[in-house]
mmCIF file of C-alpha atoms in Angstrom:
data_model
loop_
_atom_site.group_PDB
_atom_site.id
_atom_site.type_symbol
_atom_site.label_atom_id
_atom_site.label_comp_id
_atom_site.label_asym_id
_atom_site.label_seq_id
_atom_site.Cartn_x
_atom_site.Cartn_y
_atom_site.Cartn_z
ATOM 1 C CA MET A 17 -19.965 -8.967 31.274
ATOM 2 C CA VAL A 18 -17.959 -8.613 28.087
ATOM 3 C CA ASN A 19 -14.414 -7.434 28.635
ATOM 4 C CA ARG A 20 -14.160 -4.156 26.745
ATOM 5 C CA LEU A 21 -10.542 -3.438 27.607
ATOM 6 C CA PRO A 22 -8.409 -3.133 24.458
ATOM 7 C CA SER A 23 -6.162 -6.082 23.746
ATOM 8 C CA ILE A 24 -2.492 -5.334 24.314
ATOM 9 C CA SER A 25 0.030 -6.884 21.951
ATOM 10 C CA ASN A 26 3.733 -7.150 22.608
ATOM 11 C CA LYS A 27 4.461 -7.699 18.942
ATOM 12 C CA HIS A 28 6.641 -5.247 17.062
ATOM 13 C CA LYS A 29 4.455 -3.097 14.839
ATOM 14 C CA ILE A 30 5.754 -2.595 11.308
ATOM 15 C CA CYS A 31 4.042 -0.668 8.513
ATOM 16 C CA ILE A 32 4.841 -1.174 4.832
ATOM 17 C CA ILE A 33 3.639 1.345 2.243
ATOM 18 C CA CYS A 34 2.987 -0.633 -0.935
ATOM 19 C CA GLU A 35 3.073 1.120 -4.304
ATOM 20 C CA GLY A 36 -0.022 -0.584 -5.692
ATOM 21 C CA ASN A 37 -2.132 -3.707 -5.964
ATOM 22 C CA GLU A 38 0.649 -6.118 -6.949
ATOM 23 C CA GLU A 39 2.896 -5.076 -4.090
ATOM 24 C CA TYR A 40 0.048 -5.092 -1.579
ATOM 25 C CA LYS A 41 -1.346 -8.465 -2.628
ATOM 26 C CA TYR A 42 2.094 -10.050 -2.770
ATOM 27 C CA LEU A 43 3.046 -9.047 0.756
ATOM 28 C CA GLU A 44 -0.445 -9.908 1.958
ATOM 29 C CA ARG A 45 0.026 -13.405 0.534
ATOM 30 C CA LEU A 46 3.356 -13.834 2.315
ATOM 31 C CA LYS A 47 1.764 -12.641 5.553
ATOM 32 C CA ASN A 48 -1.049 -15.155 5.195
ATOM 33 C CA LEU A 49 1.428 -17.976 4.591
ATOM 34 C CA HIS A 50 2.951 -17.274 8.032
ATOM 35 C CA VAL A 51 6.484 -17.561 6.672
ATOM 36 C CA TRP A 52 7.680 -14.665 8.836
ATOM 37 C CA ASN A 53 8.463 -14.529 12.514
ATOM 38 C CA ASP A 54 5.390 -14.162 14.687
ATOM 39 C CA ILE A 55 6.995 -11.414 16.768
ATOM 40 C CA TYR A 56 6.060 -8.904 14.037
ATOM 41 C CA ASP A 57 2.667 -7.295 13.552
ATOM 42 C CA ILE A 58 2.874 -6.114 9.940
ATOM 43 C CA SER A 59 0.356 -3.630 8.547
ATOM 44 C CA LEU A 60 0.140 -3.026 4.798
ATOM 45 C CA VAL A 61 -0.989 0.198 3.139
ATOM 46 C CA ASN A 62 -1.870 0.353 -0.570
ATOM 47 C CA ALA A 63 -0.684 3.755 -1.803
ATOM 48 C CA GLU A 64 -2.534 3.170 -5.110
ATOM 49 C CA GLY A 65 0.269 4.705 -7.152
ATOM 50 C CA ASN A 66 3.893 5.694 -6.658
ATOM 51 C CA GLY A 67 2.992 9.385 -6.582
ATOM 52 C CA ASN A 68 1.108 8.794 -3.334
ATOM 53 C CA ILE A 69 3.928 6.988 -1.534
ATOM 54 C CA PRO A 70 5.688 9.985 0.113
ATOM 55 C CA ALA A 71 2.453 11.329 1.635
ATOM 56 C CA ARG A 72 1.397 7.884 2.873
ATOM 57 C CA TYR A 73 4.857 7.335 4.326
ATOM 58 C CA GLN A 74 4.875 10.656 6.146
ATOM 59 C CA ASP A 75 1.360 10.096 7.476
ATOM 60 C CA ARG A 76 2.129 6.662 8.910
ATOM 61 C CA TYR A 77 5.500 7.765 10.257
ATOM 62 C CA GLN A 78 4.018 10.775 12.058
ATOM 63 C CA ASN A 79 1.148 8.629 13.338
ATOM 64 C CA GLY A 80 3.565 7.151 15.840
ATOM 65 C CA SER A 81 1.824 3.776 15.975
ATOM 66 C CA TYR A 82 4.660 1.854 14.349
ATOM 67 C CA GLU A 83 8.217 1.077 15.352
ATOM 68 C CA VAL A 84 9.301 1.424 11.750
ATOM 69 C CA VAL A 85 7.682 2.356 8.424
ATOM 70 C CA LEU A 86 8.991 0.848 5.184
ATOM 71 C CA VAL A 87 8.220 1.347 1.492
ATOM 72 C CA PHE A 88 7.918 -1.378 -1.171
ATOM 73 C CA CYS A 89 7.940 -0.096 -4.746
ATOM 74 C CA ASP A 90 9.157 -0.482 -8.333
ATOM 75 C CA THR A 91 11.986 1.496 -9.868
ATOM 76 C CA GLU A 92 10.266 1.327 -13.294
ATOM 77 C CA LYS A 93 12.735 2.067 -16.106
ATOM 78 C CA LYS A 94 15.544 4.539 -16.625
ATOM 79 C CA PRO A 95 15.951 7.361 -15.749
ATOM 80 C CA TYR A 96 13.817 6.410 -12.715
ATOM 81 C CA GLU A 97 12.363 9.903 -12.202
ATOM 82 C CA GLN A 98 9.387 8.917 -10.044
ATOM 83 C CA TYR A 99 11.383 6.419 -8.010
ATOM 84 C CA GLU A 100 14.125 8.973 -7.377
ATOM 85 C CA ASP A 101 11.468 11.527 -6.429
ATOM 86 C CA ILE A 102 10.116 9.136 -3.794
ATOM 87 C CA LYS A 103 13.573 8.727 -2.308
ATOM 88 C CA HIS A 104 14.239 12.465 -2.454
ATOM 89 C CA LYS A 105 11.011 13.291 -0.595
ATOM 90 C CA ILE A 106 11.717 10.692 2.097
ATOM 91 C CA ASN A 107 15.236 12.076 2.530
ATOM 92 C CA GLU A 108 13.861 15.604 2.677
ATOM 93 C CA PHE A 109 11.212 14.596 5.234
ATOM 94 C CA HIS A 110 13.841 13.171 7.567
ATOM 95 C CA GLY A 111 16.464 15.797 6.752
ATOM 96 C CA ILE A 112 18.979 13.033 6.067
ATOM 97 C CA ASP A 113 20.637 12.426 2.708
ATOM 98 C CA ASN A 114 20.343 8.630 2.713
ATOM 99 C CA ALA A 115 17.220 8.073 4.816
ATOM 100 C CA ALA A 116 15.459 6.357 1.899
ATOM 101 C CA ASP A 117 18.247 3.772 1.666
ATOM 102 C CA GLU A 118 17.186 2.556 5.106
ATOM 103 C CA VAL A 119 13.464 2.189 4.464
ATOM 104 C CA VAL A 120 12.843 1.674 0.727
ATOM 105 C CA ILE A 121 12.564 -1.900 -0.553
ATOM 106 C CA PHE A 122 12.691 -1.899 -4.341
ATOM 107 C CA ALA A 123 12.518 -4.178 -7.359
ATOM 108 C CA ASN A 124 14.076 -3.149 -10.656
ATOM 109 C CA PRO A 125 12.161 -2.707 -12.859
ATOM 110 C CA CYS A 126 9.038 -4.058 -11.131
ATOM 111 C CA THR A 127 7.680 -6.294 -8.379
ATOM 112 C CA LEU A 128 7.239 -9.192 -10.797
ATOM 113 C CA GLN A 129 11.035 -9.451 -10.549
ATOM 114 C CA ILE A 130 10.527 -10.764 -7.008
ATOM 115 C CA VAL A 131 7.347 -12.732 -7.661
ATOM 116 C CA ALA A 132 9.027 -14.646 -10.493
ATOM 117 C CA LYS A 133 11.803 -15.725 -8.121
ATOM 118 C CA HIS A 134 9.361 -18.205 -6.588
ATOM 119 C CA TRP A 135 9.829 -20.308 -9.726
ATOM 120 C CA THR A 136 12.774 -19.113 -11.798
ATOM 121 C CA ASP A 137 16.018 -17.175 -12.044
ATOM 122 C CA GLU A 138 14.850 -15.595 -15.292
ATOM 123 C CA LEU A 139 15.052 -11.814 -15.227
ATOM 124 C CA ILE A 140 12.186 -9.426 -15.780
ATOM 125 C CA LYS A 141 13.661 -6.836 -18.126
ATOM 126 C CA SER A 142 10.719 -4.476 -18.543
ATOM 127 C CA PRO A 143 7.878 -3.157 -16.366
ATOM 128 C CA ALA A 144 5.526 -3.552 -19.349
ATOM 129 C CA LYS A 145 2.846 -6.163 -18.658
ATOM 130 C CA PRO A 146 2.620 -7.432 -22.295
ATOM 131 C CA VAL A 147 6.365 -8.099 -22.299
ATOM 132 C CA ASN A 148 6.174 -10.144 -19.096
ATOM 133 C CA ALA A 149 2.923 -11.974 -19.871
ATOM 134 C CA PRO A 150 4.610 -15.016 -21.527
ATOM 135 C CA LEU A 151 6.895 -15.549 -18.521
ATOM 136 C CA ILE A 152 3.991 -15.256 -16.084
ATOM 137 C CA GLU A 153 1.962 -17.738 -18.122
ATOM 138 C CA LYS A 154 4.917 -20.143 -18.285
ATOM 139 C CA TYR A 155 5.256 -20.408 -14.530
ATOM 140 C CA THR A 156 1.741 -19.729 -13.254
ATOM 141 C CA GLY A 157 -0.582 -20.656 -16.096
ATOM 142 C CA VAL A 158 -2.225 -17.220 -15.966
ATOM 143 C CA LYS A 159 -2.719 -16.147 -19.578
ATOM 144 C CA GLY A 160 -2.423 -12.609 -20.936
ATOM 145 C CA TYR A 161 -1.290 -11.099 -17.644
ATOM 146 C CA LYS A 162 -2.209 -7.410 -17.469
ATOM 147 C CA GLY A 163 -2.210 -6.897 -13.722
ATOM 148 C CA ARG A 164 -5.992 -7.102 -13.381
ATOM 149 C CA ALA A 165 -7.271 -7.815 -9.892
ATOM 150 C CA ASP A 166 -8.443 -11.317 -10.814
ATOM 151 C CA GLN A 167 -5.100 -12.128 -12.465
ATOM 152 C CA ILE A 168 -3.139 -10.900 -9.462
ATOM 153 C CA GLU A 169 -5.262 -13.144 -7.223
ATOM 154 C CA GLN A 170 -4.598 -16.129 -9.499
ATOM 155 C CA VAL A 171 -0.846 -15.576 -9.390
ATOM 156 C CA MET A 172 -0.820 -15.096 -5.620
ATOM 157 C CA ALA A 173 -2.790 -18.300 -5.098
ATOM 158 C CA ILE A 174 0.113 -20.255 -6.607
ATOM 159 C CA ILE A 175 2.629 -18.815 -4.146
ATOM 160 C CA THR A 176 3.255 -21.356 -1.384
ATOM 161 C CA SER A 177 5.455 -21.718 1.656
ATOM 162 C CA ASP A 178 7.566 -24.178 -0.341
ATOM 163 C CA ASN A 179 8.273 -21.890 -3.293
ATOM 164 C CA TYR A 180 8.738 -19.049 -0.824
ATOM 165 C CA LYS A 181 11.871 -20.892 0.262
ATOM 166 C CA ALA A 182 13.062 -20.968 -3.344
ATOM 167 C CA MET A 183 12.440 -17.224 -3.663
ATOM 168 C CA ARG A 184 14.246 -16.604 -0.383
ATOM 169 C CA ASP A 185 17.344 -18.379 -1.654
ATOM 170 C CA ARG A 186 17.280 -16.592 -5.006
ATOM 171 C CA VAL A 187 16.895 -13.053 -3.679
ATOM 172 C CA GLN A 188 19.940 -13.460 -1.450
ATOM 173 C CA GLY A 189 22.121 -13.264 -4.538
ATOM 174 C CA MET A 190 20.425 -10.279 -6.159
ATOM 175 C CA ASN A 191 22.411 -7.110 -6.765
ATOM 176 C CA PRO A 192 21.260 -4.343 -4.359
ATOM 177 C CA ASP A 193 22.109 -1.505 -6.785
ATOM 178 C CA ASP A 194 18.711 0.024 -7.578
ATOM 179 C CA HIS A 195 19.923 1.384 -10.936
ATOM 180 C CA LEU A 196 20.646 -2.056 -12.358
ATOM 181 C CA ASN A 197 18.040 -4.108 -14.195
ATOM 182 C CA GLY A 198 17.277 -7.271 -12.266
ATOM 183 C CA ALA A 199 18.371 -5.751 -8.961
ATOM 184 C CA SER A 200 16.508 -5.756 -5.658
ATOM 185 C CA ASN A 201 17.127 -5.442 -1.944
ATOM 186 C CA PHE A 202 14.120 -7.639 -1.112
ATOM 187 C CA ALA A 203 16.515 -9.876 0.810
ATOM 188 C CA LYS A 204 16.220 -7.240 3.564
ATOM 189 C CA ILE A 205 12.537 -8.112 3.989
ATOM 190 C CA VAL A 206 13.241 -11.829 4.079
ATOM 191 C CA ASN A 207 16.151 -11.629 6.493
ATOM 192 C CA ARG A 208 14.549 -9.100 8.812
ATOM 193 C CA PHE A 209 11.115 -10.646 9.075
ATOM 194 C CA GLU A 210 12.287 -14.223 9.534
ATOM 195 C CA ALA A 211 14.638 -13.325 12.386
ATOM 196 C CA ASP A 212 13.772 -12.774 16.023
ATOM 197 C CA ASP A 213 16.515 -10.175 16.454
ATOM 198 C CA ILE A 214 14.967 -6.700 16.289
ATOM 199 C CA GLN A 215 18.296 -4.887 16.192
ATOM 200 C CA TRP A 216 17.532 -3.893 12.586
ATOM 201 C CA ILE A 217 14.612 -1.766 13.835
ATOM 202 C CA CYS A 218 16.842 -0.025 16.356
ATOM 203 C CA ALA A 219 19.498 0.550 13.676
ATOM 204 C CA ILE A 220 17.013 2.179 11.297
ATOM 205 C CA ASN A 221 15.574 4.442 13.962
ATOM 206 C CA GLU A 222 19.033 5.437 15.130
ATOM 207 C CA LYS A 223 20.015 6.411 11.572
ATOM 208 C CA LEU A 224 16.782 8.357 11.161
ATOM 209 C CA GLY A 225 17.513 10.233 14.355
ATOM 210 C CA ASP A 226 14.676 8.744 16.425
#
């Protein structure tokens, strides 16, 4: 007889709300490379636009299936209205002024800032795809990058466990001030998910009042 009992995992369940296709596919690629500690069971949600992030975050948080819910998004360009709105709604949801600082992983101005770190220290200065296309072609060979699904897949295919290590080293030195071009706190993802110490989960939940 087939065993129909549900499988029980002792892994720590993490959910990451991704702004869109680039964020989702990038983190999916890193998951598939198995560069992170196996103690984490990481689920990715494609919000399909930054305007959908707060609702997706609240839904997954209230679901209660995860030990922590994070957000991965762009800041876009000054004055960062939509990005600040995301943070404001997360703060409002938790009733804590700086709740978003605990759970939002950002790249200023866009996720390509992190992706490019697999090959270079060059800064992405604009979220505009035409502006960044020459840099993407230089390091990946993908021409005329516009963020199409097939182009995203081509770029992700070139990300390896070896150049992940290069990215990991580069992001450690990035400025964590989300209002500065070239800034990111992506080092939080790297440091948290490679480690086997889950104290960071407890710290977040304590600050959120859980």
